[in-house]
CSV table of C-alpha atoms in Angstrom, one decimal:
chain,number,residue,atom,x,y,z
G,1,UNK,CA,71.6,-52.3,143.6
G,2,UNK,CA,73.0,-54.9,142.2
G,3,UNK,CA,75.4,-54.7,139.0
G,4,UNK,CA,74.0,-56.3,135.5
G,5,UNK,CA,76.9,-55.1,133.9
G,6,UNK,CA,79.0,-57.2,132.0
G,7,UNK,CA,81.9,-59.1,133.6
G,8,UNK,CA,84.6,-56.9,132.5
G,9,UNK,CA,87.8,-58.3,130.5
G,10,UNK,CA,91.3,-58.0,130.4
G,11,UNK,CA,91.2,-56.0,128.0
G,12,UNK,CA,89.9,-53.1,129.9
G,13,UNK,CA,92.7,-51.0,131.0
G,14,UNK,CA,91.7,-50.8,134.3
G,15,UNK,CA,91.3,-54.5,134.6
G,16,UNK,CA,94.2,-56.2,132.6
G,17,UNK,CA,96.4,-57.5,136.0
G,18,UNK,CA,92.9,-58.9,137.7
G,19,UNK,CA,91.5,-62.0,138.5
G,20,UNK,CA,89.1,-62.0,136.5
G,21,UNK,CA,88.5,-66.0,137.0
G,22,UNK,CA,88.1,-65.3,140.8
G,23,UNK,CA,85.5,-62.0,139.7
G,24,UNK,CA,83.1,-63.5,138.2
G,25,UNK,CA,82.1,-65.9,140.7
G,26,UNK,CA,81.0,-62.5,143.1
G,27,UNK,CA,80.4,-60.6,140.0
G,28,UNK,CA,76.5,-60.7,139.8
G,29,UNK,CA,77.2,-60.5,144.3
G,30,UNK,CA,78.0,-57.3,143.8
G,31,UNK,CA,76.8,-53.5,144.3
G,32,UNK,CA,77.7,-50.6,142.7
G,33,UNK,CA,80.3,-48.0,144.1
G,34,UNK,CA,79.2,-46.6,146.3
G,35,UNK,CA,79.0,-42.9,146.4
G,36,UNK,CA,80.8,-39.9,148.4
G,37,UNK,CA,80.4,-36.3,148.3
G,38,UNK,CA,82.3,-33.8,150.3
G,39,UNK,CA,80.7,-31.2,149.9
G,40,UNK,CA,82.2,-27.6,148.7
G,41,UNK,CA,85.2,-26.6,152.5
G,42,UNK,CA,84.5,-29.4,153.8
G,43,UNK,CA,87.3,-32.1,154.8
G,44,UNK,CA,86.3,-35.5,155.2
G,45,UNK,CA,88.8,-38.9,155.0
G,46,UNK,CA,88.0,-42.7,155.0
G,47,UNK,CA,90.0,-45.5,156.3
G,48,UNK,CA,89.8,-49.3,154.6
G,49,UNK,CA,91.9,-52.0,156.5
G,50,UNK,CA,89.7,-55.0,156.0
G,51,UNK,CA,88.3,-55.7,152.7
G,52,UNK,CA,84.7,-56.6,152.2
G,53,UNK,CA,85.5,-60.5,151.4
G,54,UNK,CA,83.0,-62.6,149.9
G,55,UNK,CA,84.1,-65.9,148.5
G,56,UNK,CA,87.7,-64.8,149.0
G,57,UNK,CA,86.9,-61.2,146.9
G,58,UNK,CA,86.9,-58.5,148.3
G,59,UNK,CA,86.2,-55.6,146.4
G,60,UNK,CA,85.9,-51.3,147.5
G,61,UNK,CA,84.5,-49.1,144.9
G,62,UNK,CA,84.1,-45.7,145.6
G,63,UNK,CA,82.9,-43.1,143.8
G,64,UNK,CA,84.1,-40.0,145.4
G,65,UNK,CA,82.8,-35.6,144.8
G,66,UNK,CA,84.9,-33.5,146.0
G,67,UNK,CA,83.4,-30.2,146.3
G,68,UNK,CA,85.4,-26.9,145.1
G,69,UNK,CA,87.7,-26.2,148.4
G,70,UNK,CA,86.9,-29.2,149.9
G,71,UNK,CA,89.4,-32.7,150.6
G,72,UNK,CA,89.1,-36.0,151.1
G,73,UNK,CA,91.2,-37.7,152.4
G,74,UNK,CA,91.6,-42.1,151.9
G,75,UNK,CA,94.5,-44.7,153.1
G,76,UNK,CA,93.7,-48.2,152.4
G,77,UNK,CA,95.3,-51.4,152.6
G,78,UNK,CA,94.4,-53.8,150.3
G,79,UNK,CA,95.0,-57.3,152.1
G,80,UNK,CA,94.6,-60.9,153.1
G,81,UNK,CA,92.4,-61.8,150.1
G,82,UNK,CA,92.7,-64.1,147.4
G,83,UNK,CA,91.7,-61.1,144.9
G,84,UNK,CA,91.4,-57.6,146.7
G,85,UNK,CA,90.8,-54.5,145.0
G,86,UNK,CA,90.1,-51.0,145.9
G,87,UNK,CA,88.9,-49.1,143.3
G,88,UNK,CA,88.3,-45.6,143.7
G,89,UNK,CA,87.1,-43.1,141.1
G,90,UNK,CA,87.5,-39.3,142.5
G,91,UNK,CA,86.3,-35.9,140.6
G,92,UNK,CA,87.9,-33.0,142.5
G,93,UNK,CA,85.7,-29.3,142.4
G,94,UNK,CA,87.6,-25.5,141.7
G,95,UNK,CA,91.0,-26.1,144.5
G,96,UNK,CA,90.4,-29.3,146.2
G,97,UNK,CA,92.5,-32.2,147.4
G,98,UNK,CA,92.5,-35.5,147.1
G,99,UNK,CA,94.8,-37.5,149.4
G,100,UNK,CA,95.7,-41.5,148.9
G,101,UNK,CA,97.7,-43.5,150.9
G,102,UNK,CA,97.7,-47.3,150.1
G,103,UNK,CA,99.5,-50.3,150.7
G,104,UNK,CA,99.2,-53.5,149.5
G,105,UNK,CA,100.8,-56.4,151.6
G,106,UNK,CA,100.4,-59.9,149.5
G,107,UNK,CA,102.1,-63.8,149.4
G,108,UNK,CA,100.9,-67.1,148.1
G,109,UNK,CA,98.5,-67.1,145.3
G,110,UNK,CA,97.1,-63.2,145.6
G,111,UNK,CA,95.9,-60.6,143.6
G,112,UNK,CA,96.2,-57.1,145.0
G,113,UNK,CA,95.4,-54.0,143.3
G,114,UNK,CA,94.5,-50.2,144.3
G,115,UNK,CA,93.5,-48.5,140.7
G,116,UNK,CA,92.2,-45.0,141.0
G,117,UNK,CA,90.7,-42.3,138.1
G,118,UNK,CA,91.4,-38.9,138.7
G,119,UNK,CA,89.9,-36.2,137.5
G,120,UNK,CA,90.4,-32.3,137.5
G,121,UNK,CA,87.8,-31.4,136.1
G,122,UNK,CA,88.9,-28.0,137.4
G,123,UNK,CA,91.6,-24.8,138.3
G,124,UNK,CA,93.7,-24.7,141.2
G,125,UNK,CA,93.4,-28.5,142.3
G,126,UNK,CA,95.4,-30.5,143.8
G,127,UNK,CA,96.2,-34.9,144.6
G,128,UNK,CA,98.8,-36.5,145.6
G,129,UNK,CA,99.1,-40.7,145.7
G,130,UNK,CA,101.5,-43.0,147.6
G,131,UNK,CA,101.6,-46.3,147.1
G,132,UNK,CA,103.3,-49.1,148.9
G,133,UNK,CA,103.3,-52.5,148.2
G,134,UNK,CA,105.2,-55.6,149.5
G,135,UNK,CA,105.4,-59.0,147.8
G,136,UNK,CA,106.5,-61.9,148.8
G,137,UNK,CA,105.8,-66.1,146.7
G,138,UNK,CA,103.5,-65.4,143.4
G,139,UNK,CA,101.1,-62.8,144.2
G,140,UNK,CA,100.9,-59.6,142.2
G,141,UNK,CA,100.5,-56.7,143.3
G,142,UNK,CA,99.7,-53.8,141.4
G,143,UNK,CA,99.0,-49.9,141.2
G,144,UNK,CA,97.3,-48.6,138.1
G,145,UNK,CA,96.6,-44.9,138.4
G,146,UNK,CA,94.3,-42.9,135.6
G,147,UNK,CA,94.7,-38.4,135.7
G,148,UNK,CA,92.7,-37.3,133.9
G,149,UNK,CA,93.6,-32.8,133.5
G,150,UNK,CA,90.4,-31.2,131.9
G,151,UNK,CA,91.3,-28.2,129.7
G,152,UNK,CA,90.0,-25.8,132.2
G,153,UNK,CA,91.5,-26.9,135.0
G,154,UNK,CA,94.6,-24.9,134.8
G,155,UNK,CA,97.1,-25.0,137.8
G,156,UNK,CA,96.9,-28.5,138.7
G,157,UNK,CA,99.3,-30.3,140.9
G,158,UNK,CA,99.2,-34.3,140.4
G,159,UNK,CA,101.8,-36.3,142.4
G,160,UNK,CA,101.4,-39.8,142.5
G,161,UNK,CA,104.2,-42.3,144.6
G,162,UNK,CA,104.9,-46.2,143.5
G,163,UNK,CA,106.9,-48.1,145.1
G,164,UNK,CA,106.9,-52.0,145.3
G,165,UNK,CA,109.5,-54.3,147.2
G,166,UNK,CA,110.0,-58.0,145.9
G,167,UNK,CA,110.0,-60.5,149.0
G,168,UNK,CA,110.8,-63.0,146.2
G,169,UNK,CA,111.6,-63.7,142.4
G,170,UNK,CA,108.4,-64.7,141.8
G,171,UNK,CA,106.4,-62.3,142.8
G,172,UNK,CA,105.6,-59.2,140.7
G,173,UNK,CA,104.9,-55.8,140.9
G,174,UNK,CA,102.9,-53.5,137.9
G,175,UNK,CA,102.6,-49.7,138.1
G,176,UNK,CA,101.1,-47.4,135.7
G,177,UNK,CA,100.7,-44.3,136.0
G,178,UNK,CA,98.2,-43.1,133.2
G,179,UNK,CA,98.2,-39.2,132.3
G,180,UNK,CA,95.7,-37.4,130.5
G,181,UNK,CA,96.4,-34.2,130.7
G,182,UNK,CA,94.4,-31.2,128.0
G,183,UNK,CA,95.6,-27.9,130.6
G,184,UNK,CA,98.7,-26.1,129.8
G,185,UNK,CA,99.8,-25.0,133.3
G,186,UNK,CA,99.4,-28.2,135.2
G,187,UNK,CA,102.5,-30.2,136.8
G,188,UNK,CA,102.0,-34.0,137.3
G,189,UNK,CA,105.1,-35.9,139.1
G,190,UNK,CA,105.1,-40.1,139.1
G,191,UNK,CA,107.6,-41.3,140.3
G,192,UNK,CA,107.8,-45.8,140.7
G,193,UNK,CA,110.6,-48.4,141.8
G,194,UNK,CA,110.4,-51.6,141.8
G,195,UNK,CA,113.0,-52.7,144.3
G,196,UNK,CA,114.5,-55.7,146.3
G,197,UNK,CA,115.7,-55.0,150.7
G,198,UNK,CA,118.8,-54.1,150.7
G,199,UNK,CA,121.2,-56.4,151.2
G,200,UNK,CA,123.5,-54.3,152.8
G,201,UNK,CA,121.5,-52.8,155.3
G,202,UNK,CA,120.6,-56.1,156.7
G,203,UNK,CA,123.8,-57.2,157.6
G,204,UNK,CA,124.3,-53.7,159.2
G,205,UNK,CA,121.5,-54.2,161.3
G,206,UNK,CA,122.7,-58.2,162.2
G,207,UNK,CA,126.2,-56.9,163.1
G,208,UNK,CA,123.8,-54.1,165.6
G,209,UNK,CA,122.0,-58.0,166.6
G,210,UNK,CA,119.3,-58.0,164.9
G,211,UNK,CA,118.2,-61.7,163.4
G,212,UNK,CA,117.0,-61.1,159.7
G,213,UNK,CA,113.3,-61.3,160.1
G,214,UNK,CA,113.7,-58.7,163.1
G,215,UNK,CA,115.4,-56.3,160.3
G,216,UNK,CA,113.4,-57.2,157.6
G,217,UNK,CA,110.1,-56.1,159.2
G,218,UNK,CA,111.6,-53.4,160.3
G,219,UNK,CA,112.6,-52.1,156.8
G,220,UNK,CA,109.5,-53.6,156.2
G,221,UNK,CA,107.4,-51.5,158.7
G,222,UNK,CA,109.7,-47.6,157.4
G,223,UNK,CA,108.9,-48.4,154.4
G,224,UNK,CA,105.1,-49.0,154.3
G,225,UNK,CA,104.5,-45.8,156.9
G,226,UNK,CA,105.2,-43.4,154.0
G,227,UNK,CA,102.0,-44.5,152.3
G,228,UNK,CA,100.6,-43.4,156.1
G,229,UNK,CA,102.6,-40.2,157.2
G,230,UNK,CA,99.6,-38.0,155.3
G,231,UNK,CA,97.1,-38.6,157.9
G,232,UNK,CA,96.4,-36.5,161.2
G,233,UNK,CA,95.0,-39.0,163.1
G,234,UNK,CA,97.5,-40.2,165.0
G,235,UNK,CA,94.5,-43.1,167.5
G,236,UNK,CA,93.3,-43.2,163.4
G,237,UNK,CA,96.9,-43.7,162.1
G,238,UNK,CA,98.3,-46.1,164.4
G,239,UNK,CA,95.0,-48.5,163.8
G,240,UNK,CA,95.8,-48.6,159.9
G,241,UNK,CA,99.3,-49.9,161.0
G,242,UNK,CA,99.0,-52.2,163.1
G,243,UNK,CA,96.8,-54.1,161.0
G,244,UNK,CA,99.6,-53.2,158.5
G,245,UNK,CA,102.1,-54.5,160.8
G,246,UNK,CA,99.9,-58.0,161.7
G,247,UNK,CA,99.8,-58.7,157.8
G,248,UNK,CA,103.4,-57.9,157.0
G,249,UNK,CA,104.2,-61.0,159.8
G,250,UNK,CA,102.0,-63.1,158.0
G,251,UNK,CA,103.7,-63.1,155.2
G,252,UNK,CA,107.7,-64.2,155.6
H,1,UNK,CA,139.4,-63.6,173.4
H,2,UNK,CA,139.6,-63.7,169.5
H,3,UNK,CA,141.9,-66.8,168.2
H,4,UNK,CA,142.7,-66.7,164.2
H,5,UNK,CA,144.4,-69.2,162.7
H,6,UNK,CA,145.5,-69.4,159.1
H,7,UNK,CA,142.4,-68.0,157.8
H,8,UNK,CA,141.3,-68.0,154.5
H,9,UNK,CA,139.1,-65.4,153.2
H,10,UNK,CA,137.4,-65.1,149.0
H,11,UNK,CA,135.0,-62.7,147.6
H,12,UNK,CA,133.5,-64.6,144.5
H,13,UNK,CA,136.8,-66.6,142.9
H,14,UNK,CA,139.2,-64.7,144.3
H,15,UNK,CA,141.5,-65.7,147.6
H,16,UNK,CA,142.5,-62.1,149.3
H,17,UNK,CA,142.8,-63.3,153.2
H,18,UNK,CA,146.0,-65.9,152.4
H,19,UNK,CA,146.5,-67.8,156.1
H,20,UNK,CA,146.0,-65.0,158.5
H,21,UNK,CA,146.8,-65.7,161.9
H,22,UNK,CA,146.2,-63.5,164.9
H,23,UNK,CA,146.3,-63.2,168.6
H,24,UNK,CA,144.1,-60.7,171.4
H,25,UNK,CA,143.6,-60.8,174.6
H,26,UNK,CA,141.4,-59.5,177.1
H,27,UNK,CA,142.6,-55.1,177.5
H,28,UNK,CA,144.3,-55.8,174.8
H,29,UNK,CA,144.7,-52.9,171.6
H,30,UNK,CA,146.0,-54.1,168.1
H,31,UNK,CA,146.1,-52.0,165.4
H,32,UNK,CA,145.9,-53.5,161.6
H,33,UNK,CA,147.9,-51.6,159.1
H,34,UNK,CA,148.1,-52.2,155.1
H,35,UNK,CA,148.5,-51.0,152.3
H,36,UNK,CA,145.0,-50.7,149.9
H,37,UNK,CA,143.5,-53.8,148.6
H,38,UNK,CA,145.7,-56.2,151.5
H,39,UNK,CA,141.9,-57.5,152.8
H,40,UNK,CA,141.5,-54.9,156.3
H,41,UNK,CA,137.8,-54.5,155.3
H,42,UNK,CA,137.7,-58.2,153.9
H,43,UNK,CA,138.9,-59.3,157.4
H,44,UNK,CA,136.1,-57.5,159.4
H,45,UNK,CA,133.8,-58.4,157.2
H,46,UNK,CA,135.0,-62.5,157.4
H,47,UNK,CA,135.3,-62.0,161.1
H,48,UNK,CA,131.4,-60.6,161.2
H,49,UNK,CA,129.4,-63.0,158.6
H,50,UNK,CA,129.3,-60.8,155.4
H,51,UNK,CA,127.3,-62.8,153.3
H,52,UNK,CA,130.0,-63.1,150.3
H,53,UNK,CA,132.7,-63.4,151.9
H,54,UNK,CA,133.6,-67.0,152.3
H,55,UNK,CA,135.9,-68.8,154.7
H,56,UNK,CA,138.1,-71.1,152.7
H,57,UNK,CA,140.3,-72.8,155.1
H,58,UNK,CA,141.2,-71.8,159.2
H,59,UNK,CA,139.6,-71.2,162.3
H,60,UNK,CA,138.5,-68.1,164.1
H,61,UNK,CA,138.1,-68.8,168.4
H,62,UNK,CA,136.0,-66.2,170.3
H,63,UNK,CA,135.8,-66.4,174.0
H,64,UNK,CA,136.6,-70.1,173.1
H,65,UNK,CA,133.6,-70.2,170.7
H,66,UNK,CA,133.6,-71.3,166.6
H,67,UNK,CA,133.2,-67.9,165.6
H,68,UNK,CA,132.7,-69.2,162.0
H,69,UNK,CA,129.7,-70.9,163.4
H,70,UNK,CA,127.7,-68.1,164.2
H,71,UNK,CA,125.9,-66.0,161.9
H,72,UNK,CA,125.5,-62.7,161.7
H,73,UNK,CA,124.0,-61.5,164.9
H,74,UNK,CA,125.1,-64.4,166.6
H,75,UNK,CA,128.3,-62.9,166.3
H,76,UNK,CA,126.6,-59.5,168.4
H,77,UNK,CA,125.2,-61.2,170.6
H,78,UNK,CA,129.1,-62.9,170.9
H,79,UNK,CA,130.1,-59.3,171.9
H,80,UNK,CA,131.5,-58.7,168.7
H,81,UNK,CA,130.9,-55.1,167.8
H,82,UNK,CA,131.3,-53.8,164.1
H,83,UNK,CA,132.7,-50.8,163.5
H,84,UNK,CA,131.5,-50.1,159.2
H,85,UNK,CA,134.2,-47.8,157.0
H,86,UNK,CA,130.8,-46.8,155.9
H,87,UNK,CA,128.2,-47.5,157.7
H,88,UNK,CA,124.8,-47.4,156.2
H,89,UNK,CA,121.8,-45.3,155.8
H,90,UNK,CA,117.9,-47.3,156.7
H,91,UNK,CA,115.3,-44.7,155.7
H,92,UNK,CA,112.3,-44.7,158.1
H,93,UNK,CA,114.0,-46.2,161.1
H,94,UNK,CA,115.5,-44.2,164.2
H,95,UNK,CA,118.4,-44.6,165.4
H,96,UNK,CA,116.6,-45.2,168.6
H,97,UNK,CA,114.3,-47.7,167.6
H,98,UNK,CA,117.3,-49.6,165.7
H,99,UNK,CA,119.7,-49.2,168.8
H,100,UNK,CA,117.2,-50.3,171.5
H,101,UNK,CA,115.8,-53.5,169.7
H,102,UNK,CA,119.2,-54.0,168.7
H,103,UNK,CA,120.2,-54.1,172.3
H,104,UNK,CA,117.3,-56.0,173.0
H,105,UNK,CA,118.1,-58.4,171.5
H,106,UNK,CA,121.1,-59.1,172.0
H,107,UNK,CA,120.5,-59.5,175.8
H,108,UNK,CA,117.2,-62.1,175.4
H,109,UNK,CA,119.8,-64.0,173.4
H,110,UNK,CA,122.0,-64.1,176.6
H,111,UNK,CA,119.2,-64.7,179.1
H,112,UNK,CA,118.9,-60.7,180.1
H,113,UNK,CA,116.2,-59.1,180.8
H,114,UNK,CA,115.3,-55.9,178.1
H,115,UNK,CA,115.6,-52.4,178.7
H,116,UNK,CA,112.4,-50.9,178.8
H,117,UNK,CA,111.8,-46.9,177.2
H,118,UNK,CA,113.5,-44.6,180.0
H,119,UNK,CA,116.2,-46.9,180.7
H,120,UNK,CA,117.3,-47.3,177.8
H,121,UNK,CA,117.0,-43.8,176.6
H,122,UNK,CA,119.3,-42.8,179.5
H,123,UNK,CA,121.7,-44.6,178.6
H,124,UNK,CA,121.3,-43.6,175.1
H,125,UNK,CA,121.6,-39.8,176.4
H,126,UNK,CA,124.9,-41.0,178.4
H,127,UNK,CA,126.2,-42.7,175.6
H,128,UNK,CA,126.0,-39.8,172.6
H,129,UNK,CA,126.8,-37.2,175.7
H,130,UNK,CA,129.9,-39.3,175.3
H,131,UNK,CA,130.6,-38.9,171.4
H,132,UNK,CA,129.1,-34.9,171.9
H,133,UNK,CA,126.6,-36.1,169.5
H,134,UNK,CA,123.0,-34.2,169.7
H,135,UNK,CA,120.1,-37.2,171.1
H,136,UNK,CA,118.0,-35.2,168.1
H,137,UNK,CA,120.7,-37.0,165.8
H,138,UNK,CA,119.7,-40.3,167.7
H,139,UNK,CA,115.8,-39.1,166.9
H,140,UNK,CA,116.3,-39.2,162.6
H,141,UNK,CA,116.8,-42.0,160.9
H,142,UNK,CA,119.6,-44.3,160.9
H,143,UNK,CA,122.4,-42.7,159.0
H,144,UNK,CA,120.1,-40.8,156.8
H,145,UNK,CA,121.2,-37.1,155.4
H,146,UNK,CA,124.2,-37.9,157.9
H,147,UNK,CA,127.4,-36.2,157.0
H,148,UNK,CA,130.7,-39.1,156.8
H,149,UNK,CA,131.8,-37.9,160.3
H,150,UNK,CA,128.4,-37.7,162.3
H,151,UNK,CA,128.3,-41.0,160.5
H,152,UNK,CA,131.2,-42.4,161.9
H,153,UNK,CA,130.6,-40.7,165.0
H,154,UNK,CA,127.2,-42.4,165.2
H,155,UNK,CA,128.8,-45.5,165.0
H,156,UNK,CA,130.6,-45.1,168.5
H,157,UNK,CA,127.8,-43.8,169.9
H,158,UNK,CA,126.3,-48.0,169.0
H,159,UNK,CA,129.2,-48.8,170.6
H,160,UNK,CA,129.0,-47.3,173.6
H,161,UNK,CA,124.9,-48.6,173.8
H,162,UNK,CA,126.2,-51.5,172.7
H,163,UNK,CA,129.5,-51.7,175.0
H,164,UNK,CA,130.9,-54.6,173.3
H,165,UNK,CA,133.4,-57.5,174.4
H,166,UNK,CA,135.7,-56.7,170.5
H,167,UNK,CA,135.1,-54.0,169.1
H,168,UNK,CA,137.1,-54.2,165.3
H,169,UNK,CA,136.8,-50.7,164.0
H,170,UNK,CA,137.2,-50.6,160.2
H,171,UNK,CA,138.6,-47.1,159.7
H,172,UNK,CA,136.6,-45.4,161.6
H,173,UNK,CA,138.8,-42.2,161.4
H,174,UNK,CA,138.7,-42.1,158.3
H,175,UNK,CA,136.6,-38.7,157.3
H,176,UNK,CA,137.0,-37.4,160.2
H,177,UNK,CA,138.1,-33.8,161.2
H,178,UNK,CA,140.9,-32.9,163.7
H,179,UNK,CA,138.4,-32.3,167.0
H,180,UNK,CA,136.0,-35.3,166.0
H,181,UNK,CA,139.3,-37.4,165.3
H,182,UNK,CA,139.9,-36.5,169.0
H,183,UNK,CA,135.7,-37.1,170.2
H,184,UNK,CA,135.8,-40.3,168.5
H,185,UNK,CA,139.2,-41.5,170.0
H,186,UNK,CA,138.7,-40.3,173.7
H,187,UNK,CA,135.4,-42.4,173.2
H,188,UNK,CA,137.6,-45.6,171.9
H,189,UNK,CA,139.2,-45.3,175.3
H,190,UNK,CA,136.3,-44.7,177.0
H,191,UNK,CA,134.0,-47.5,175.8
H,192,UNK,CA,136.9,-50.3,174.9
H,193,UNK,CA,140.0,-49.2,177.3
H,194,UNK,CA,139.4,-51.9,180.2
H,195,UNK,CA,140.9,-55.2,181.4
H,196,UNK,CA,137.8,-57.1,179.7
H,197,UNK,CA,137.7,-55.6,176.3
H,198,UNK,CA,139.8,-55.7,173.4
H,199,UNK,CA,140.0,-53.3,169.9
H,200,UNK,CA,140.5,-54.3,166.6
H,201,UNK,CA,141.9,-51.1,164.8
H,202,UNK,CA,141.8,-50.7,161.9
H,203,UNK,CA,143.8,-47.7,160.1
H,204,UNK,CA,146.0,-46.0,157.2
H,205,UNK,CA,147.2,-43.4,159.7
H,206,UNK,CA,149.3,-42.7,163.1
H,207,UNK,CA,146.6,-39.8,164.0
H,208,UNK,CA,144.3,-42.2,165.1
H,209,UNK,CA,146.5,-44.4,167.0
H,210,UNK,CA,148.4,-41.2,168.9
H,211,UNK,CA,144.6,-40.1,170.6
H,212,UNK,CA,144.5,-44.4,170.8
H,213,UNK,CA,147.8,-45.9,172.1
H,214,UNK,CA,147.8,-49.7,170.8
H,215,UNK,CA,149.8,-52.0,172.5
H,216,UNK,CA,150.5,-54.2,168.9
H,217,UNK,CA,150.6,-53.0,165.5
H,218,UNK,CA,150.0,-55.8,162.2
H,219,UNK,CA,151.4,-55.3,159.1
H,220,UNK,CA,149.0,-56.5,156.4
H,221,UNK,CA,150.4,-57.1,152.7
H,222,UNK,CA,148.7,-59.4,150.7
H,223,UNK,CA,146.7,-61.2,153.1
H,224,UNK,CA,148.5,-62.1,155.8
H,225,UNK,CA,149.9,-60.7,158.8
H,226,UNK,CA,153.7,-59.8,157.6
H,227,UNK,CA,155.2,-58.0,160.4
H,228,UNK,CA,154.1,-57.8,163.7
H,229,UNK,CA,155.5,-55.0,167.0
H,230,UNK,CA,154.5,-52.4,169.2
H,231,UNK,CA,153.8,-49.0,168.7
H,232,UNK,CA,156.5,-48.0,167.1
H,233,UNK,CA,156.3,-50.1,164.9
H,234,UNK,CA,153.4,-48.1,163.5
H,235,UNK,CA,155.8,-44.7,163.6
H,236,UNK,CA,157.9,-46.9,161.0
H,237,UNK,CA,155.0,-47.6,158.4
H,238,UNK,CA,154.8,-43.3,158.8
H,239,UNK,CA,157.9,-42.7,158.3
H,240,UNK,CA,159.8,-45.8,155.6
H,241,UNK,CA,156.1,-46.5,154.0
H,242,UNK,CA,154.8,-50.4,154.4
H,243,UNK,CA,157.0,-51.2,151.1
H,244,UNK,CA,159.8,-50.5,153.2
H,245,UNK,CA,158.5,-52.4,156.5
H,246,UNK,CA,156.9,-55.0,155.0
H,247,UNK,CA,159.9,-56.0,152.5
């Protein structure tokens, strides 16, 4: 099914950092969201390390429903597109869990973003989102995370940790948590930081003999590893980490 | 091995080293003592090539090579080890990975074969044992969650693994309790007290020098070496204070 919705504008919150010019050309060719339903009590996971590129634009659009007591883990890499967007809408049932780990690795004039809408519709559900960005050149990397906790969704525990590392002062990182909470007994922790590589650590590593490129790579590798620690499957984790490493090497 | 002549170094607009000269030969251990703010840490950073420490005049030669022309990692590969007063934490990077990559890049730049994983672990175990450090600590992220004393001990394990020609140890004794000081002292002796190696010990206290006997003691004050003597000079300093001795 091809989408017939009008092209979003910057006034749409979820698209405010998007590269709409790049999007325009491919918009008519996009399918609607892929629906994923995880049945009650089941576990499912998905890894996305390559975006489906059309004319330099790669859009992933997921609409996930997680049944009662079920859990869904999504690990993504936003890389290698002029404009790349991973957009996920998640609706959690009673006691369900959603785990997101994402890395955004961009350089040049790339615009890359991860946009989530997490709907805690029922009580006792948990969600945890960890996003790490490394941005060089004039790249823009954004995370927009909307969390909606319904009136009945007591004991919701929703966490977001978003950190970005800028390799050049000309790069841009956006982090935008957005909480809409209608229940009163909930925990919603969110933290966001934007920083540069620790110069003291770089000198320390050089003093032990590591050339600057290698020291930087080691630190960045450790930085983005946070996004993938939640993966149980070692083979899958190593696969996505090696893709991330390839992308990192292309940055500097 | 190391010959420093008339070294001037500034941090920002402030000149801190004001014509420092010093010569170390293989087989020698030199201690540098001096009041706070004399320039002791600046000397170690200047020799290590830390960004922000600008050399405005003078020279430093290491084994005949112009040290000041080399980048920090090249100085390490040439055989200089800097023991930090405040070792830096590197979250997410394990000690073992950090040290293996560091050692192997040094070896590579000297045209030597890299150590295999098994060879490296054997070496790391031996040096950790020498410093009475648990191997589990070497598996953890570099200095993260380490106490002050553990960080200093970790510096010495690193020195053992890297096996430098010249160690510049900046207040390695600060933050150590008496037992840890003894372990670190005997570690320095075991690793560095050799005919082809030299040590520059920067310290405030006599206690470390009881364990690691220096051949020469220098007093650094106001950016210059103002007095040089044998081990007895350190004792005199302890007795009379810097002001009396350096005056």
